[in-house]
Amino acid sequence: QVQVEESGGGLVQPGGSLRLSCLASGRFFSIYGSEWHRQAPGKQRELVAAETEGVVSDYPDFVKGRFTISRDNAKNMVYLQMNNLKPEDSAVYYCKIRAGGYFYWGQGTPVTVSP
């Protein structure tokens, strides 16, 4: 099984930047793919970024040009670089890892974009 832990969330001003990290640990050979999702209060969870074996999927329009997903295989880490943050980006951000034929969710890290 795989444990997933996000970190790096916090309070940031509009226009600022934040880098989220996702650490995968446990019994697996490698991360096959990863996704970042977010969920604001009262709203549905939405996909913001995804990659498979380092090949990045097209970003949704509301984050395109601002967010970047990447990975470090040696560290079993996945990152989400967020630039030019907007108040509507405020949400709990979740990392989802695919490894060994299964999906694993982290518990989330909150991001608040506010003056």
Rosetta silent file (secondary structure, phi, psi, omega in degrees, C-alpha in Angstrom):
SEQUENCE: QVQVEESGGGLVQPGGSLRLSCLASGRFFSIYGSEWHRQAPGKQRELVAAETEGVVSDYPDFVKGRFTISRDNAKNMVYLQMNNLKPEDSAVYYCKIRAGGYFYWGQGTPVTVSP
SCORE:     score description
SCORE:     0.000 S_00000001
   1 L     0.000  164.495 -174.970    0.000    0.000    0.000 S_00000001
   2 E  -125.978  136.237  173.231    0.973    3.623   -0.473 S_00000001
   3 E  -103.832  139.265 -176.754    0.736    6.592    1.860 S_00000001
   4 E  -125.567  130.568 -178.081    0.320   10.051    0.357 S_00000001
   5 E  -136.897  120.789  176.509    1.055   13.294    2.186 S_00000001
   6 E   -91.682  154.312  174.691    0.692   16.828    0.840 S_00000001
   7 E  -154.826  167.514  175.222    2.476   19.879    2.200 S_00000001
   8 L   104.366   -5.656  178.261    3.214   23.485    1.274 S_00000001
   9 L   -71.925  167.502  179.642   -0.209   25.046    1.571 S_00000001
  10 E   164.158 -163.146  179.935   -0.832   28.286    3.397 S_00000001
  11 E   -97.758  131.829  179.900   -1.886   31.909    3.081 S_00000001
  12 E  -143.181  149.248  178.588   -0.683   33.918    0.091 S_00000001
  13 L   -79.283  153.720  174.582   -1.616   37.281   -1.431 S_00000001
  14 L   -53.519  138.238 -176.615   -3.211   37.555   -4.887 S_00000001
  15 L    87.883   -9.386 -179.752   -0.523   37.409   -7.544 S_00000001
  16 L   -81.393 -179.999 -177.589    1.750   35.406   -5.289 S_00000001
  17 L  -127.664  155.054  179.250    3.197   31.944   -5.761 S_00000001
  18 E  -151.878  142.056  174.594    3.136   28.700   -3.836 S_00000001
  19 E  -116.742  119.599  175.971    4.652   25.259   -4.384 S_00000001
  20 E   -93.171  144.932  178.437    2.789   22.227   -3.099 S_00000001
  21 E  -120.574  148.531  178.421    4.586   18.937   -2.490 S_00000001
  22 E  -133.571  116.639  179.587    3.249   15.394   -2.464 S_00000001
  23 E  -103.821  126.413  175.241    5.270   12.586   -0.913 S_00000001
  24 E  -105.419  130.812  179.887    4.429    8.961   -1.723 S_00000001
  25 E  -140.050  160.368 -179.710    5.753    6.281    0.599 S_00000001
  26 E   124.031 -154.949 -175.794    5.214    2.580    1.218 S_00000001
  27 L   -98.453   98.803  175.005    5.501   -0.589   -0.817 S_00000001
  28 L  -162.344  158.711 -179.550    5.610    0.208   -4.519 S_00000001
  29 L   -82.263  -45.062 -178.867    8.161    0.272   -7.317 S_00000001
  30 L  -163.978  162.187  173.926    7.424    3.685   -8.753 S_00000001
  31 L   -77.855  125.056  177.634    4.721    6.284   -9.233 S_00000001
  32 L   -81.728  -48.265  178.964    2.838    5.569  -12.436 S_00000001
  33 E  -153.452  164.813  179.615    0.827    8.770  -12.508 S_00000001
  34 E  -145.643  156.825  177.893   -0.315   11.619  -10.312 S_00000001
  35 E  -141.669  150.176  168.496   -3.053   14.212  -10.161 S_00000001
  36 E  -114.387  130.177  176.026   -3.784   17.357   -8.209 S_00000001
  37 E  -122.688  159.738  174.327   -7.381   18.143   -7.298 S_00000001
  38 E  -139.289  154.307  179.259   -8.895   20.965   -5.293 S_00000001
  39 E  -144.763  119.522  175.070  -12.141   21.506   -3.441 S_00000001
  40 L   -93.464  156.010  179.703  -13.526   24.764   -2.103 S_00000001
  41 L   -55.405  131.150  178.388  -16.321   24.832    0.503 S_00000001
  42 L    77.008    4.511 -178.618  -19.688   24.097   -1.062 S_00000001
  43 L  -121.944  161.060  177.944  -18.167   23.214   -4.437 S_00000001
  44 L   -74.439  153.132  173.956  -17.306   19.988   -6.218 S_00000001
  45 L   -69.412  136.604 -177.509  -13.794   18.646   -6.281 S_00000001
  46 E  -130.734  144.699  177.856  -12.085   19.544   -9.553 S_00000001
  47 E   -76.404  133.165  178.503   -8.989   18.319  -11.351 S_00000001
  48 E  -115.509  -23.150 -179.254   -6.288   20.953  -11.801 S_00000001
  49 E  -163.968  152.342  179.353   -3.309   18.966  -13.130 S_00000001
  50 E  -155.446  150.151  174.502   -2.278   15.441  -14.102 S_00000001
  51 E  -148.308  153.477  177.253    0.723   13.540  -15.395 S_00000001
  52 E  -132.399  116.806 -178.005    1.541    9.949  -16.366 S_00000001
  53 L    50.664   39.023  177.361    5.161    8.759  -16.199 S_00000001
  54 L    86.039   -7.233  177.932    6.254   12.378  -16.411 S_00000001
  55 E   -90.227  118.104 -171.918    4.107   13.193  -19.442 S_00000001
  56 E   -85.520  132.439  174.418    1.867   16.093  -18.479 S_00000001
  57 L   -74.551  160.534  176.385   -1.774   16.215  -19.505 S_00000001
  58 L   -62.004  137.068 -179.046   -3.290   19.388  -20.892 S_00000001
  59 L   -80.521  147.451  171.836   -4.220   21.769  -18.095 S_00000001
  60 L   -63.854  153.568 -172.913   -7.769   23.004  -17.619 S_00000001
  61 L   -58.479  -32.666 -173.750   -8.258   26.558  -18.841 S_00000001
  62 L   -74.415   -9.383  174.529   -8.671   28.067  -15.380 S_00000001
  63 L  -124.276   -6.792 -176.550   -5.095   27.162  -14.390 S_00000001
  64 L   -58.408  131.655 -178.380   -3.364   26.981  -17.775 S_00000001
  65 L    86.693  -10.025 -178.678   -0.247   29.135  -17.865 S_00000001
  66 L  -116.602  -34.965 -177.034   -0.213   29.503  -14.081 S_00000001
  67 E  -108.357  146.689  177.585    0.114   25.966  -12.651 S_00000001
  68 E  -139.321  126.856  175.308    2.772   23.347  -13.391 S_00000001
  69 E   -99.564  142.111  178.888    2.866   19.717  -12.273 S_00000001
  70 E  -152.710  170.626 -179.881    6.181   17.872  -12.073 S_00000001
  71 E  -140.953  158.964  173.024    7.786   14.890  -10.387 S_00000001
  72 E  -129.205  100.462 -175.474   11.072   13.722   -8.886 S_00000001
  73 H   -62.758  -36.438 -178.715   11.255    9.947   -9.218 S_00000001
  74 H   -63.424  -28.923 -178.316   14.325    9.614   -7.004 S_00000001
  75 H  -103.497   -2.103 -173.714   12.441   11.227   -4.113 S_00000001
  76 L    52.912   45.131 -177.937    8.975    9.805   -4.884 S_00000001
  77 E  -119.842  145.217  172.766    7.743   13.380   -4.902 S_00000001
  78 E  -124.725  142.476 -176.192    5.204   15.212   -7.015 S_00000001
  79 E  -125.856  153.446  169.914    4.941   19.000   -7.089 S_00000001
  80 E  -130.119  107.366  175.849    2.424   21.625   -8.067 S_00000001
  81 E   -87.627  123.951 -177.916    3.911   25.039   -8.747 S_00000001
  82 E  -119.120  119.364  179.899    1.221   27.713   -8.577 S_00000001
  83 L  -117.720  160.823  179.156    1.939   31.222   -9.867 S_00000001
  84 L    48.101   53.214 -175.569   -0.168   34.372  -10.165 S_00000001
  85 L   -67.557  145.455 -179.168   -2.623   33.034   -7.622 S_00000001
  86 L  -118.784  156.174  178.117   -6.171   34.359   -7.532 S_00000001
  87 H   -54.440  -34.418  179.925   -8.732   34.388   -4.700 S_00000001
  88 H   -70.869   -7.397  173.287  -10.776   31.778   -6.592 S_00000001
  89 H   -79.877   -9.198 -179.601   -7.816   29.391   -6.272 S_00000001
  90 L   -61.786  126.305 -177.447   -8.534   29.122   -2.543 S_00000001
  91 E  -178.644  171.572  166.302   -9.334   25.505   -1.721 S_00000001
  92 E   -88.312  126.398 -177.482   -8.027   22.363   -0.112 S_00000001
  93 E  -100.926  130.056 -176.780   -5.616   20.781   -2.574 S_00000001
  94 E  -117.168  140.217  174.687   -5.399   16.996   -2.783 S_00000001
  95 E  -102.518  134.803  176.022   -2.766   14.766   -4.347 S_00000001
  96 E  -122.801  125.843 -177.459   -3.779   11.450   -5.939 S_00000001
  97 E  -111.330  135.119  170.013   -1.143    8.851   -6.739 S_00000001
  98 E  -107.460  122.127  179.892   -1.485    5.847   -9.035 S_00000001
  99 E  -154.560  140.502  178.214    0.967    3.079   -8.174 S_00000001
 100 L    59.673   26.759  177.719    0.868   -0.702   -8.313 S_00000001
 101 L    84.672    6.910 -178.445   -2.473   -0.657  -10.112 S_00000001
 102 E  -130.721  161.368  174.785   -4.301    1.344   -7.424 S_00000001
 103 E  -102.876  144.655  178.321   -5.143    4.949   -6.591 S_00000001
 104 E  -136.626  131.161 -179.913   -4.191    6.606   -3.301 S_00000001
 105 E  -102.861  142.618  167.856   -5.409    9.948   -1.966 S_00000001
 106 L   -83.799  176.309 -177.865   -3.675   12.319    0.384 S_00000001
 107 L   -89.795   -8.631  174.658   -5.528   14.185    3.125 S_00000001
 108 L    97.596  154.069  173.825   -5.128   17.586    1.505 S_00000001
 109 E  -134.131  129.068 -174.997   -3.369   20.857    2.219 S_00000001
 110 E   -80.157  141.981  175.474   -5.314   24.137    2.402 S_00000001
 111 E  -125.199  126.608  177.799   -4.480   27.133    0.228 S_00000001
 112 E  -123.333  122.987  178.786   -5.941   30.561    0.943 S_00000001
 113 E  -109.892  110.671 -173.770   -5.422   33.459   -1.465 S_00000001
 114 L  -157.238  146.881  174.309   -6.408   36.716    0.199 S_00000001
 115 L   -62.614    0.000    0.000   -5.123   40.288    0.698 S_00000001
